[in-house]
Rosetta silent file (secondary structure, phi, psi, omega in degrees, C-alpha in Angstrom):
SEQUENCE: XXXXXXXXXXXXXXXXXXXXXXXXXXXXXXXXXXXXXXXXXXXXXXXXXXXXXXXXXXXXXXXXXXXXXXXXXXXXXXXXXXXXXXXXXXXXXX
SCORE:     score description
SCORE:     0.000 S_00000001
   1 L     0.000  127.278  176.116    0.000    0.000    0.000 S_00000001
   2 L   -67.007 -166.049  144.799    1.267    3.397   -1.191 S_00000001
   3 H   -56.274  -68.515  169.983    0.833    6.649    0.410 S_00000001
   4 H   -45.323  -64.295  174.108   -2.317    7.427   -2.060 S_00000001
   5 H   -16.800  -59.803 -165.961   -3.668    3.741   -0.428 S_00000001
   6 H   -57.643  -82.219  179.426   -3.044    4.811    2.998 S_00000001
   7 H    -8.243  -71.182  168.924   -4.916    8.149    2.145 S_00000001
   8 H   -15.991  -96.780  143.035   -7.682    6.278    0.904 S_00000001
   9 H    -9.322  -57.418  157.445   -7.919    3.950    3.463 S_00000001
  10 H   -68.895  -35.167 -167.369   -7.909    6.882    6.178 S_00000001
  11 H   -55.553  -50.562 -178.521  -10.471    8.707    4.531 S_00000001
  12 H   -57.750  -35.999 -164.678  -12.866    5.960    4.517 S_00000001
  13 H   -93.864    1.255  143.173  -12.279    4.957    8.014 S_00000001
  14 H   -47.186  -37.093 -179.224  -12.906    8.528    9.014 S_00000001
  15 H   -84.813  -40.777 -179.309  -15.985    8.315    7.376 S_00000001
  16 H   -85.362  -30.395  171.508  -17.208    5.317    8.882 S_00000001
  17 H   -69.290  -45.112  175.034  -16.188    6.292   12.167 S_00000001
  18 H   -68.624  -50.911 -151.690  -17.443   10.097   12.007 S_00000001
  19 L  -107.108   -5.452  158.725  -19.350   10.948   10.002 S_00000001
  20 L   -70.326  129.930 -142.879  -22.026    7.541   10.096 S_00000001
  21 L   -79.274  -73.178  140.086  -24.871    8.470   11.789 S_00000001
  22 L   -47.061  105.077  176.558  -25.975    5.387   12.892 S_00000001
  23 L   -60.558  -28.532 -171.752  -23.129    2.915   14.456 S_00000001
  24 E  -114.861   94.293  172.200  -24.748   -0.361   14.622 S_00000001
  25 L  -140.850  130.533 -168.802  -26.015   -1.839   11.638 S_00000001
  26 L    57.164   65.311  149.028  -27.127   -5.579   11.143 S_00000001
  27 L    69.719    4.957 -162.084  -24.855   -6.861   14.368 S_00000001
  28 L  -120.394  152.926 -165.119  -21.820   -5.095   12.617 S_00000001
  29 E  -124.798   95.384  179.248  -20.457   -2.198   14.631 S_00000001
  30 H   -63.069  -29.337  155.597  -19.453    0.409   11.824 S_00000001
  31 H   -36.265  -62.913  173.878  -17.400    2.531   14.336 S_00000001
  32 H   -79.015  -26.104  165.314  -14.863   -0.056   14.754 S_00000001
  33 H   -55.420  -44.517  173.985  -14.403   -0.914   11.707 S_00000001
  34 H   -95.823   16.846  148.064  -13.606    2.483   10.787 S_00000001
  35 H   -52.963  -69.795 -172.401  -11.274    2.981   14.136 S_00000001
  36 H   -37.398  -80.518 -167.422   -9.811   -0.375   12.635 S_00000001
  37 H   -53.039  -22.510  157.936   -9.354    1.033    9.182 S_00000001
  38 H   -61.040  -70.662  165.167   -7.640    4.600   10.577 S_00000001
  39 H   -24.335  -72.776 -178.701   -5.221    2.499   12.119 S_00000001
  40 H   -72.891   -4.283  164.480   -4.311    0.711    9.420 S_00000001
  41 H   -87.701    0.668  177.257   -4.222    3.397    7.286 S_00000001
  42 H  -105.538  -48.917 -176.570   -1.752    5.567    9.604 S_00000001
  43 H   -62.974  -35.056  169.469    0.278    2.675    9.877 S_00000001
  44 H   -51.640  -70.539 -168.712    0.533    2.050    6.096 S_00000001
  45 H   -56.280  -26.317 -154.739    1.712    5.911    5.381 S_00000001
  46 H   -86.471  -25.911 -177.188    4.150    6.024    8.500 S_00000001
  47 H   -60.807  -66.069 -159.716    5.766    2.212    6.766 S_00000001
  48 H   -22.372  -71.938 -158.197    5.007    4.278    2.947 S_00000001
  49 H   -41.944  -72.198 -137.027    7.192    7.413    4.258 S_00000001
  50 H   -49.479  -42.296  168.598   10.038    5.430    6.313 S_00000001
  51 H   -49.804  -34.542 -159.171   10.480    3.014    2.912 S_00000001
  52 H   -86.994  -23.132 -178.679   10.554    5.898    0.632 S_00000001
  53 L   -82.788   10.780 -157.587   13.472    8.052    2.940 S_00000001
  54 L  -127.313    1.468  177.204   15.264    4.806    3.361 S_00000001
  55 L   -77.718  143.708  163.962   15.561    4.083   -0.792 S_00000001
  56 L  -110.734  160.610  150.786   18.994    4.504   -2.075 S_00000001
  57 L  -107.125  141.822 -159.281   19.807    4.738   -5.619 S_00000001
  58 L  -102.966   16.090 -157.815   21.527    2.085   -7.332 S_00000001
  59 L   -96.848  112.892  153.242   22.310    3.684  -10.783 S_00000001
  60 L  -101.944  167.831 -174.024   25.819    3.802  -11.571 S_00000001
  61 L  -145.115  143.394 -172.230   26.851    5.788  -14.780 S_00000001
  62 L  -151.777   93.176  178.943   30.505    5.009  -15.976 S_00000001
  63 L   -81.874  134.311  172.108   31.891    8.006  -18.304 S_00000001
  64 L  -105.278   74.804 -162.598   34.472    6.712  -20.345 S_00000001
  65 L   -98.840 -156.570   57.704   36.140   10.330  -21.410 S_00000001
  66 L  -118.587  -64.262 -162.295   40.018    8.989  -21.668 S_00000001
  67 L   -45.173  -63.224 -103.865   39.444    9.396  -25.739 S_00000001
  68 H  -102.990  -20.191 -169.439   37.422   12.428  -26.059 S_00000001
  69 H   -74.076  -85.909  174.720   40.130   13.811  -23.332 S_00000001
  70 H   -33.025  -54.635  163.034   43.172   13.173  -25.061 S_00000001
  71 H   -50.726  -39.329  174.867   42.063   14.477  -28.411 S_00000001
  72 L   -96.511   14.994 -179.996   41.018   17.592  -26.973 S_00000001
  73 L   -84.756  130.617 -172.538   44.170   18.314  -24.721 S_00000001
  74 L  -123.028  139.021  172.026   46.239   21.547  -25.189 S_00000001
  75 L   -85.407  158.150  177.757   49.029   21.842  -22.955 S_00000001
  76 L   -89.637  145.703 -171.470   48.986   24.930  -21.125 S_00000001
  77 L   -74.630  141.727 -178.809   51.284   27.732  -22.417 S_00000001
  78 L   -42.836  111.992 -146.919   54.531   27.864  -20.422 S_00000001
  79 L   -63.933  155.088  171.490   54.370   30.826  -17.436 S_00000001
  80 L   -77.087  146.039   93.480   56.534   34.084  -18.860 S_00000001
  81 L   -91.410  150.201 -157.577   59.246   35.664  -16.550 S_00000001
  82 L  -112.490  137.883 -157.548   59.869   38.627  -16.786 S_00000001
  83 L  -127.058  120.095  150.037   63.537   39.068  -15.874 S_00000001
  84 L   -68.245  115.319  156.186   64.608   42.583  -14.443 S_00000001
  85 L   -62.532  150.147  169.395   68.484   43.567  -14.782 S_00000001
  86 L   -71.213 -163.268 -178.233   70.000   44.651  -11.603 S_00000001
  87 L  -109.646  123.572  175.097   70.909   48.621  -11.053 S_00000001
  88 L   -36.461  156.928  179.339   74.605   48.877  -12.734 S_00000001
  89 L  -107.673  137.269 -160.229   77.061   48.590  -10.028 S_00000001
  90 L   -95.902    6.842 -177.437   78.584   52.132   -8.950 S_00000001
  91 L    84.481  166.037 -170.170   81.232   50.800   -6.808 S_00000001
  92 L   -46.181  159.269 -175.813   81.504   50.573   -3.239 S_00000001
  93 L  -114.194  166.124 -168.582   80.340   52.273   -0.954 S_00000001
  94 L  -106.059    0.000    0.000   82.251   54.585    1.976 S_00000001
């Protein structure tokens, strides 16, 4: 039973519990049934949820780029220095 099930399933036994006027019909006690049927329909959604936060996914995907990589590789251009001369030398100093 899904979540829409459970939903169902509460609705009805809301309805048979609430909103039937008469409770007792033919020996059958229409209350409890839909008491019964609340139950089981809160217990269905709280199992629904806990299964659905507790799926993992199992999909692996396996990119194979090695070709498409190599074909498309540019080496990176080499860094520039910039080379400064020192200041001529004026001879020692006093």
């Amino acid at each position: 039973m899904g979540i829409g099930g459970s939903l169902v399933v509460i609705a009805i036994g809301a309805i048979l519990r609430f909103a039937v006027y008469r409770q007792d019909i033919g020996g059958v006690n229409v209350g409890m049934i839909g008491t019964i049927l609340l139950i089981v329909g809160i217990v269905g959604l709280v199992i629904s949820i806990v299964l659905l936060t507790m799926r993992r996914r199992t999909d692996v995907v396996v990119r194979d780029d090695r070709d498409a990589y190599s074909r498309t590789y540019v080496e990176p251009p080499l860094e520039r220095r910039t080379y400064v001369e020192p200041p001529p030398d004026r001879g020692p100093r006093l």
